[in-house]
Amino acid sequence: GKPEILKYNLSGSWSRRLNGEHRIVYKITDDRVLVSSVKDHY
């Protein structure tokens, strides 16, 4: 799905839908992608 930048306490992180129910929440640093959540709503 289309990436969506998150706000508030997840500022700087991104969310992307994997399917209709699940999504991945991640943050990109200089040399890494840090995955915060792979499940349902953040």
PDB file of N, CA and C in Angstrom:
ATOM      1  N   GLY A   1       0.799  -1.186   0.000  1.00  0.00           N
ATOM      2  CA  GLY A   1       0.000   0.000   0.000  1.00  0.00           C
ATOM      3  C   GLY A   1       0.846   1.257   0.000  1.00  0.00           C
ATOM      4  N   LYS A   2       0.186   2.358  -0.090  1.00  0.00           N
ATOM      5  CA  LYS A   2       0.833   3.671  -0.121  1.00  0.00           C
ATOM      6  C   LYS A   2       1.360   4.026   1.277  1.00  0.00           C
ATOM      7  N   PRO A   3       2.618   4.462   1.403  1.00  0.00           N
ATOM      8  CA  PRO A   3       3.143   4.826   2.718  1.00  0.00           C
ATOM      9  C   PRO A   3       2.473   6.084   3.260  1.00  0.00           C
ATOM     10  N   GLU A   4       2.283   6.107   4.579  1.00  0.00           N
ATOM     11  CA  GLU A   4       1.641   7.240   5.245  1.00  0.00           C
ATOM     12  C   GLU A   4       2.508   7.649   6.432  1.00  0.00           C
ATOM     13  N   ILE A   5       2.937   8.904   6.475  1.00  0.00           N
ATOM     14  CA  ILE A   5       3.737   9.376   7.602  1.00  0.00           C
ATOM     15  C   ILE A   5       2.826   9.554   8.816  1.00  0.00           C
ATOM     16  N   LEU A   6       3.314   9.146   9.973  1.00  0.00           N
ATOM     17  CA  LEU A   6       2.507   9.186  11.187  1.00  0.00           C
ATOM     18  C   LEU A   6       2.795  10.442  11.989  1.00  0.00           C
ATOM     19  N   LYS A   7       1.859  10.804  12.875  1.00  0.00           N
ATOM     20  CA  LYS A   7       1.966  12.022  13.680  1.00  0.00           C
ATOM     21  C   LYS A   7       1.963  11.678  15.162  1.00  0.00           C
ATOM     22  N   TYR A   8       2.056  12.720  15.955  1.00  0.00           N
ATOM     23  CA  TYR A   8       1.937  12.648  17.411  1.00  0.00           C
ATOM     24  C   TYR A   8       3.011  11.742  18.014  1.00  0.00           C
ATOM     25  N   ASN A   9       2.640  10.744  18.815  1.00  0.00           N
ATOM     26  CA  ASN A   9       3.657   9.947  19.507  1.00  0.00           C
ATOM     27  C   ASN A   9       4.434   9.031  18.565  1.00  0.00           C
ATOM     28  N   LEU A  10       3.982   8.851  17.338  1.00  0.00           N
ATOM     29  CA  LEU A  10       4.711   8.054  16.348  1.00  0.00           C
ATOM     30  C   LEU A  10       5.329   8.934  15.266  1.00  0.00           C
ATOM     31  N   SER A  11       5.526  10.199  15.575  1.00  0.00           N
ATOM     32  CA  SER A  11       6.094  11.149  14.624  1.00  0.00           C
ATOM     33  C   SER A  11       7.437  10.643  14.100  1.00  0.00           C
ATOM     34  N   GLY A  12       7.626  10.727  12.802  1.00  0.00           N
ATOM     35  CA  GLY A  12       8.854  10.254  12.176  1.00  0.00           C
ATOM     36  C   GLY A  12       8.762   8.818  11.692  1.00  0.00           C
ATOM     37  N   SER A  13       7.700   8.136  12.045  1.00  0.00           N
ATOM     38  CA  SER A  13       7.481   6.763  11.591  1.00  0.00           C
ATOM     39  C   SER A  13       6.531   6.763  10.401  1.00  0.00           C
ATOM     40  N   TRP A  14       6.536   5.647   9.699  1.00  0.00           N
ATOM     41  CA  TRP A  14       5.683   5.470   8.537  1.00  0.00           C
ATOM     42  C   TRP A  14       4.816   4.240   8.726  1.00  0.00           C
ATOM     43  N   SER A  15       3.658   4.227   8.081  1.00  0.00           N
ATOM     44  CA  SER A  15       2.746   3.092   8.103  1.00  0.00           C
ATOM     45  C   SER A  15       2.445   2.702   6.664  1.00  0.00           C
ATOM     46  N   ARG A  16       2.372   1.401   6.439  1.00  0.00           N
ATOM     47  CA  ARG A  16       2.031   0.895   5.105  1.00  0.00           C
ATOM     48  C   ARG A  16       1.120  -0.314   5.281  1.00  0.00           C
ATOM     49  N   ARG A  17       0.002  -0.329   4.578  1.00  0.00           N
ATOM     50  CA  ARG A  17      -0.935  -1.459   4.661  1.00  0.00           C
ATOM     51  C   ARG A  17      -0.364  -2.672   3.938  1.00  0.00           C
ATOM     52  N   LEU A  18      -0.442  -3.816   4.602  1.00  0.00           N
ATOM     53  CA  LEU A  18      -0.045  -5.071   3.976  1.00  0.00           C
ATOM     54  C   LEU A  18      -1.237  -5.708   3.270  1.00  0.00           C
ATOM     55  N   ASN A  19      -2.416  -5.553   3.885  1.00  0.00           N
ATOM     56  CA  ASN A  19      -3.680  -6.011   3.295  1.00  0.00           C
ATOM     57  C   ASN A  19      -4.795  -5.213   3.957  1.00  0.00           C
ATOM     58  N   GLY A  20      -6.026  -5.625   3.820  1.00  0.00           N
ATOM     59  CA  GLY A  20      -7.139  -4.877   4.383  1.00  0.00           C
ATOM     60  C   GLY A  20      -7.155  -4.819   5.896  1.00  0.00           C
ATOM     61  N   GLU A  21      -6.501  -5.753   6.555  1.00  0.00           N
ATOM     62  CA  GLU A  21      -6.531  -5.840   8.012  1.00  0.00           C
ATOM     63  C   GLU A  21      -5.208  -5.452   8.672  1.00  0.00           C
ATOM     64  N   HIS A  22      -4.088  -5.785   8.078  1.00  0.00           N
ATOM     65  CA  HIS A  22      -2.787  -5.623   8.718  1.00  0.00           C
ATOM     66  C   HIS A  22      -1.947  -4.528   8.077  1.00  0.00           C
ATOM     67  N   ARG A  23      -1.066  -3.968   8.906  1.00  0.00           N
ATOM     68  CA  ARG A  23      -0.159  -2.924   8.437  1.00  0.00           C
ATOM     69  C   ARG A  23       1.201  -3.095   9.099  1.00  0.00           C
ATOM     70  N   ILE A  24       2.200  -2.434   8.551  1.00  0.00           N
ATOM     71  CA  ILE A  24       3.539  -2.414   9.127  1.00  0.00           C
ATOM     72  C   ILE A  24       3.847  -0.965   9.503  1.00  0.00           C
ATOM     73  N   VAL A  25       4.423  -0.763  10.679  1.00  0.00           N
ATOM     74  CA  VAL A  25       4.841   0.561  11.130  1.00  0.00           C
ATOM     75  C   VAL A  25       6.356   0.521  11.243  1.00  0.00           C
ATOM     76  N   TYR A  26       7.038   1.481  10.611  1.00  0.00           N
ATOM     77  CA  TYR A  26       8.496   1.456  10.568  1.00  0.00           C
ATOM     78  C   TYR A  26       9.055   2.866  10.575  1.00  0.00           C
ATOM     79  N   LYS A  27      10.351   2.957  10.900  1.00  0.00           N
ATOM     80  CA  LYS A  27      11.070   4.225  10.888  1.00  0.00           C
ATOM     81  C   LYS A  27      12.368   4.004  10.121  1.00  0.00           C
ATOM     82  N   ILE A  28      12.728   4.946   9.279  1.00  0.00           N
ATOM     83  CA  ILE A  28      13.950   4.855   8.484  1.00  0.00           C
ATOM     84  C   ILE A  28      14.997   5.761   9.105  1.00  0.00           C
ATOM     85  N   THR A  29      16.174   5.188   9.415  1.00  0.00           N
ATOM     86  CA  THR A  29      17.300   5.979   9.906  1.00  0.00           C
ATOM     87  C   THR A  29      18.343   6.042   8.795  1.00  0.00           C
ATOM     88  N   ASP A  30      19.520   6.536   9.105  1.00  0.00           N
ATOM     89  CA  ASP A  30      20.565   6.689   8.085  1.00  0.00           C
ATOM     90  C   ASP A  30      20.859   5.389   7.342  1.00  0.00           C
ATOM     91  N   ASP A  31      20.986   4.292   8.074  1.00  0.00           N
ATOM     92  CA  ASP A  31      21.386   3.038   7.437  1.00  0.00           C
ATOM     93  C   ASP A  31      20.509   1.850   7.817  1.00  0.00           C
ATOM     94  N   ARG A  32      19.332   2.114   8.414  1.00  0.00           N
ATOM     95  CA  ARG A  32      18.480   1.018   8.866  1.00  0.00           C
ATOM     96  C   ARG A  32      17.000   1.317   8.665  1.00  0.00           C
ATOM     97  N   VAL A  33      16.236   0.258   8.612  1.00  0.00           N
ATOM     98  CA  VAL A  33      14.779   0.347   8.683  1.00  0.00           C
ATOM     99  C   VAL A  33      14.387  -0.370   9.966  1.00  0.00           C
ATOM    100  N   LEU A  34      13.822   0.377  10.920  1.00  0.00           N
ATOM    101  CA  LEU A  34      13.436  -0.183  12.210  1.00  0.00           C
ATOM    102  C   LEU A  34      11.937  -0.454  12.201  1.00  0.00           C
ATOM    103  N   VAL A  35      11.553  -1.714  12.316  1.00  0.00           N
ATOM    104  CA  VAL A  35      10.143  -2.103  12.289  1.00  0.00           C
ATOM    105  C   VAL A  35       9.592  -2.059  13.707  1.00  0.00           C
ATOM    106  N   SER A  36       8.527  -1.283  13.920  1.00  0.00           N
ATOM    107  CA  SER A  36       7.902  -1.144  15.236  1.00  0.00           C
ATOM    108  C   SER A  36       6.762  -2.127  15.428  1.00  0.00           C
ATOM    109  N   SER A  37       6.008  -2.377  14.372  1.00  0.00           N
ATOM    110  CA  SER A  37       4.818  -3.210  14.501  1.00  0.00           C
ATOM    111  C   SER A  37       4.462  -3.830  13.163  1.00  0.00           C
ATOM    112  N   VAL A  38       4.074  -5.102  13.201  1.00  0.00           N
ATOM    113  CA  VAL A  38       3.548  -5.782  12.019  1.00  0.00           C
ATOM    114  C   VAL A  38       2.304  -6.522  12.490  1.00  0.00           C
ATOM    115  N   LYS A  39       1.185  -5.856  12.406  1.00  0.00           N
ATOM    116  CA  LYS A  39      -0.065  -6.469  12.845  1.00  0.00           C
ATOM    117  C   LYS A  39      -1.214  -5.569  12.459  1.00  0.00           C
ATOM    118  N   ASP A  40      -2.137  -5.343  13.424  1.00  0.00           N
ATOM    119  CA  ASP A  40      -3.276  -4.510  13.119  1.00  0.00           C
ATOM    120  C   ASP A  40      -2.995  -3.055  13.446  1.00  0.00           C
ATOM    121  N   HIS A  41      -3.998  -2.302  13.753  1.00  0.00           N
ATOM    122  CA  HIS A  41      -3.874  -0.850  13.903  1.00  0.00           C
ATOM    123  C   HIS A  41      -2.839  -0.467  14.941  1.00  0.00           C
ATOM    124  N   TYR A  42      -2.095   0.618  14.682  1.00  0.00           N
ATOM    125  CA  TYR A  42      -1.039   1.093  15.570  1.00  0.00           C
ATOM    126  C   TYR A  42      -1.609   1.734  16.739  1.00  0.00           C
TER     127      TYR A  42
END
